[in-house]
Amino acid sequence: MSGNRELLEATLAKAASEDRAALIAYLPGGFPTVDGGIAAVKAAVAGGADVVEVGLPHSDPVLDGPVIQTADDIALRGGVKIADIMRTVREAHVATGAPILVMTYWNPIDRYGVERFTAELAEAGGAGCILPDLPVQESALWREHAEKHGLATVFVVAPSSKDARLATITAAGSGFVYVASLMGVTGTRESVGQQAQDLVRRTRATTDLPVCVGIGVSTAEHARQVAGFADGVIVGSAFVKRMLDAPDEAAGLAAVRALAGELAEGVRKR
């Protein structure tokens, strides 16, 4: 069975045709439970998210800040497994029709087996993977299997990336390019800096892929600012914080849906 990379591409193209940025939500799989995580993805899409990234919780994250780490710890203590992430992708995609990606560090895939992981993700209806710590020069095996199964390979670029390095990364990727708006871990910030806009400009000079910005985007105003210069706006910690702060799961899901609505309105005011 082929994955849904084409659905991801079509969704991003549709947003562009509407003269707006796409809203991409990140939610950790298995948080607060596997069923609760599936419900959170549905709530984000119901609120206005175009695309969802499901995080595979990891005990030693390098990109995730304290909010997502807290959620990951809850999911890991609950015993979340890769099979649960595949179930999350499958059920969320069937329920919403939205493209669902998995965001994961490389080690779990390496241990699970690249062929097995890509085949199962495609069978679950996944659109691809975001791989923040997989060096492009070591990605040939992954990309071979991802291509075979119709999955996008999304790489992350940072403000420290030189132009030649950007060209190498974007040439190897598919789906979209994930621009880290600043050096540092995920989390909410007071503003999204000028360096994000500069990095988007430099990245666009190397590729025709959509360029989407994450890290530090947490409010409708941030979304509006980023939508002014990027093809997609990626929000994660703000969704997770709403769930962590909620008194119960139902309130958390309502908060996720409400935030998605606010952000969706923001990306339409570019």
Coordinates of C-alpha atoms in Angstrom, one line a residue:
M1 CA 0.0 0.0 0.0
S2 CA 1.2 3.5 -0.8
G3 CA 1.5 6.3 1.7
N4 CA -0.1 9.7 1.4
R5 CA 2.7 12.0 0.3
E6 CA 0.6 13.1 -2.6
L7 CA -2.2 14.1 -0.2
L8 CA 0.3 16.2 1.8
E9 CA 1.5 17.9 -1.4
A10 CA -2.1 18.6 -2.5
T11 CA -3.1 20.0 0.9
L12 CA -0.2 22.4 1.0
A13 CA -0.9 23.4 -2.7
K14 CA -4.6 24.0 -1.8
A15 CA -3.6 26.4 1.0
A16 CA -1.3 28.2 -1.3
S17 CA -4.1 28.5 -3.9
E18 CA -6.2 30.1 -1.2
D19 CA -3.5 32.7 -0.7
R20 CA -2.7 31.5 2.9
A21 CA -0.3 29.5 4.8
A22 CA -1.1 26.0 5.9
L23 CA -1.6 25.3 9.6
I24 CA 0.5 22.3 10.8
A25 CA -0.2 21.0 14.3
Y26 CA 2.1 18.8 16.3
L27 CA 0.8 16.5 19.0
P28 CA 2.7 13.7 20.8
G29 CA 1.3 10.2 20.2
G30 CA 0.1 8.4 23.4
F31 CA -0.5 11.6 25.3
P32 CA -2.4 11.8 27.6
T33 CA -3.3 8.2 26.5
V34 CA -3.3 6.6 23.1
D35 CA -7.0 7.2 22.7
G36 CA -6.6 10.7 24.1
G37 CA -3.9 11.4 21.6
I38 CA -6.1 10.2 18.7
A39 CA -8.9 12.4 20.0
A40 CA -6.4 15.4 20.2
V41 CA -5.5 15.0 16.5
K42 CA -9.2 14.9 15.5
A43 CA -9.8 18.1 17.6
A44 CA -6.9 19.9 16.0
V45 CA -8.2 19.2 12.5
A46 CA -11.8 20.0 13.5
G47 CA -10.5 23.4 14.7
G48 CA -8.7 24.1 11.4
A49 CA -5.4 22.4 11.2
D50 CA -4.5 21.3 7.6
V51 CA -1.8 18.8 8.5
V52 CA -0.9 17.0 11.8
E53 CA 2.5 15.8 13.0
V54 CA 2.3 12.9 15.5
G55 CA 5.3 12.8 17.7
L56 CA 6.9 9.5 18.6
P57 CA 7.8 10.0 22.2
H58 CA 11.5 9.7 23.0
S59 CA 13.4 9.5 26.3
D60 CA 16.3 11.6 25.1
P61 CA 15.0 14.3 22.7
V62 CA 17.3 16.9 21.2
L63 CA 14.8 19.3 19.7
D64 CA 11.9 19.2 22.2
G65 CA 11.6 21.7 25.0
P66 CA 10.2 21.1 28.5
V67 CA 6.5 21.2 27.6
I68 CA 6.8 18.4 25.0
Q69 CA 9.3 16.5 27.1
T70 CA 6.6 16.4 29.9
A71 CA 4.0 15.0 27.6
D72 CA 6.5 12.5 26.2
D73 CA 7.3 11.3 29.8
I74 CA 3.6 10.8 30.4
A75 CA 3.2 8.8 27.2
L76 CA 6.3 6.7 27.8
R77 CA 5.2 5.9 31.4
G78 CA 1.9 4.8 29.8
G79 CA 3.8 2.3 27.8
V80 CA 3.4 3.8 24.3
K81 CA 4.9 1.8 21.5
I82 CA 5.5 2.3 17.8
A83 CA 2.4 0.2 17.1
D84 CA 0.4 2.8 19.1
I85 CA 1.8 5.5 16.9
M86 CA 0.8 3.6 13.8
R87 CA -2.7 3.2 15.2
T88 CA -2.9 6.9 16.0
V89 CA -2.0 7.7 12.4
R90 CA -4.4 5.3 11.0
E91 CA -7.4 6.2 13.1
A92 CA -6.7 10.0 12.8
H93 CA -6.4 9.9 9.1
V94 CA -9.5 7.8 8.6
A95 CA -11.5 10.1 10.8
T96 CA -10.3 13.4 9.4
G97 CA -9.0 12.7 5.9
A98 CA -6.0 15.0 6.7
P99 CA -2.4 14.2 5.9
I100 CA -0.7 12.8 9.1
L101 CA 3.1 12.7 9.5
V102 CA 5.2 11.1 12.2
M103 CA 7.9 13.2 13.7
T104 CA 10.6 11.0 15.2
Y105 CA 14.2 10.8 16.1
W106 CA 16.2 8.2 14.1
N107 CA 17.1 5.7 16.8
P108 CA 13.6 4.2 17.2
I109 CA 13.3 3.7 13.4
D110 CA 16.8 2.2 13.2
R111 CA 16.0 -0.3 16.0
Y112 CA 12.5 -1.1 14.5
G113 CA 13.8 -1.6 11.0
V114 CA 13.5 0.9 8.1
E115 CA 11.6 -1.4 5.8
R116 CA 9.2 -2.4 8.5
F117 CA 8.6 1.1 9.7
T118 CA 8.0 2.6 6.3
A119 CA 5.7 -0.3 5.2
E120 CA 3.6 0.0 8.3
L121 CA 3.4 3.8 8.2
A122 CA 2.3 3.6 4.5
E123 CA -0.3 0.9 5.4
A124 CA -1.6 3.1 8.2
G125 CA -2.2 5.9 5.7
G126 CA 0.7 8.1 6.9
A127 CA 2.0 10.9 4.7
G128 CA 5.6 10.7 5.7
C129 CA 8.2 11.5 8.4
I130 CA 10.0 14.5 9.9
L131 CA 13.4 13.4 10.9
P132 CA 15.2 16.1 12.9
D133 CA 18.4 14.3 13.7
L134 CA 19.0 12.1 10.6
P135 CA 21.9 13.6 8.7
V136 CA 21.1 13.9 5.0
Q137 CA 24.4 12.1 4.0
E138 CA 23.2 9.1 6.1
S139 CA 19.7 9.1 4.8
A140 CA 19.9 7.1 1.6
L141 CA 18.4 3.9 3.0
W142 CA 15.5 5.7 4.6
R143 CA 14.8 7.7 1.5
E144 CA 14.9 4.6 -0.7
H145 CA 12.2 2.9 1.4
A146 CA 10.2 6.1 1.9
E147 CA 10.1 6.6 -1.9
K148 CA 9.0 3.0 -2.4
H149 CA 6.1 3.4 0.0
G150 CA 4.9 6.9 -1.1
L151 CA 6.1 8.7 2.0
A152 CA 7.5 12.2 2.3
T153 CA 10.9 12.8 3.9
V154 CA 10.9 16.1 5.7
F155 CA 14.3 17.5 6.9
V156 CA 14.9 20.3 9.4
V157 CA 17.0 23.3 8.5
A158 CA 18.3 25.8 11.1
P159 CA 19.6 29.4 11.1
S160 CA 23.1 28.0 11.3
S161 CA 22.8 26.1 8.0
K162 CA 25.0 27.6 5.3
D163 CA 23.6 28.1 1.8
A164 CA 25.4 25.1 0.3
R165 CA 24.2 22.9 3.1
L166 CA 20.6 24.1 2.6
A167 CA 20.8 23.1 -1.0
T168 CA 22.0 19.6 -0.1
I169 CA 19.2 19.2 2.5
T170 CA 16.4 20.5 0.3
A171 CA 17.5 18.4 -2.7
A172 CA 17.1 15.3 -0.6
G173 CA 13.8 16.1 1.0
S174 CA 10.2 15.9 -0.1
G175 CA 6.8 17.1 1.1
F176 CA 8.1 20.3 2.6
V177 CA 11.1 21.8 4.3
Y178 CA 10.9 22.3 8.1
V179 CA 12.5 25.6 9.0
A180 CA 13.5 25.9 12.7
S181 CA 12.9 29.6 13.4
L182 CA 15.7 29.9 15.9
M183 CA 18.5 27.9 17.4
G184 CA 17.2 26.1 20.5
V185 CA 14.5 23.7 21.6
T186 CA 10.8 23.8 20.9
G187 CA 8.6 25.9 23.2
T188 CA 6.5 29.1 23.2
R189 CA 8.3 32.4 22.7
E190 CA 7.3 36.0 22.9
S191 CA 8.0 36.6 19.2
V192 CA 9.3 34.8 16.1
G193 CA 12.6 36.4 15.2
Q194 CA 13.8 38.1 12.0
Q195 CA 16.2 35.2 11.4
A196 CA 13.3 32.9 10.6
Q197 CA 12.3 35.2 7.7
D198 CA 15.9 35.3 6.5
L199 CA 16.2 31.5 6.6
V200 CA 12.9 31.1 4.7
R201 CA 14.3 33.4 2.0
R202 CA 17.6 31.5 1.8
T203 CA 15.8 28.1 1.8
R204 CA 13.4 29.1 -1.0
A205 CA 16.4 30.0 -3.1
T206 CA 17.4 26.3 -3.2
T207 CA 14.0 24.6 -3.7
D208 CA 10.4 24.6 -5.0
L209 CA 9.2 22.7 -1.9
P210 CA 6.9 24.5 0.5
V211 CA 8.8 26.1 3.3
C212 CA 7.1 25.8 6.7
V213 CA 8.3 27.4 10.0
G214 CA 8.2 26.0 13.5
I215 CA 9.7 26.5 17.0
G216 CA 8.4 29.4 19.0
V217 CA 5.0 29.8 17.2
S218 CA 2.3 29.8 19.8
T219 CA -0.3 32.5 19.2
A220 CA -2.6 33.7 16.4
E221 CA -0.4 36.8 16.1
H222 CA 2.7 34.7 15.7
A223 CA 0.8 32.6 13.1
R224 CA -0.2 35.8 11.2
Q225 CA 3.4 37.0 11.2
V226 CA 4.9 33.7 10.0
A227 CA 2.2 33.3 7.4
G228 CA 3.3 36.5 5.9
F229 CA 6.6 34.9 4.7
A230 CA 6.2 31.1 5.0
D231 CA 4.1 28.5 3.2
G232 CA 3.2 26.7 6.5
V233 CA 3.0 27.5 10.2
I234 CA 4.0 24.7 12.6
V235 CA 2.7 24.8 16.2
G236 CA 3.4 22.1 18.8
S237 CA 4.2 23.2 22.4
A238 CA 1.2 25.6 22.6
F239 CA -1.2 22.7 21.9
V240 CA 0.5 20.4 24.4
K241 CA 0.5 23.2 27.0
R242 CA -3.2 23.6 26.6
M243 CA -3.7 19.9 27.3
L244 CA -1.3 19.9 30.2
D245 CA -3.0 22.9 31.8
A246 CA -6.6 21.5 31.3
P247 CA -8.4 20.1 34.4
D248 CA -9.5 17.0 32.5
E249 CA -9.2 15.4 29.0
A250 CA -12.5 16.8 27.7
A251 CA -11.4 20.3 28.6
G252 CA -8.0 19.7 27.0
L253 CA -9.6 18.6 23.7
A254 CA -11.8 21.6 23.7
A255 CA -8.7 23.8 24.3
V256 CA -6.9 22.1 21.4
R257 CA -9.8 22.7 19.1
A258 CA -10.1 26.3 20.2
L259 CA -6.4 27.0 19.7
A260 CA -6.5 25.5 16.3
G261 CA -9.3 27.8 15.4
E262 CA -7.4 30.8 16.6
L263 CA -4.3 29.8 14.7
A264 CA -6.3 29.0 11.5
E265 CA -7.7 32.4 11.6
G266 CA -4.2 33.8 12.1
V267 CA -2.8 32.1 9.0
R268 CA -5.6 33.6 6.9
K269 CA -4.6 37.1 7.8
R270 CA -1.1 37.0 6.3

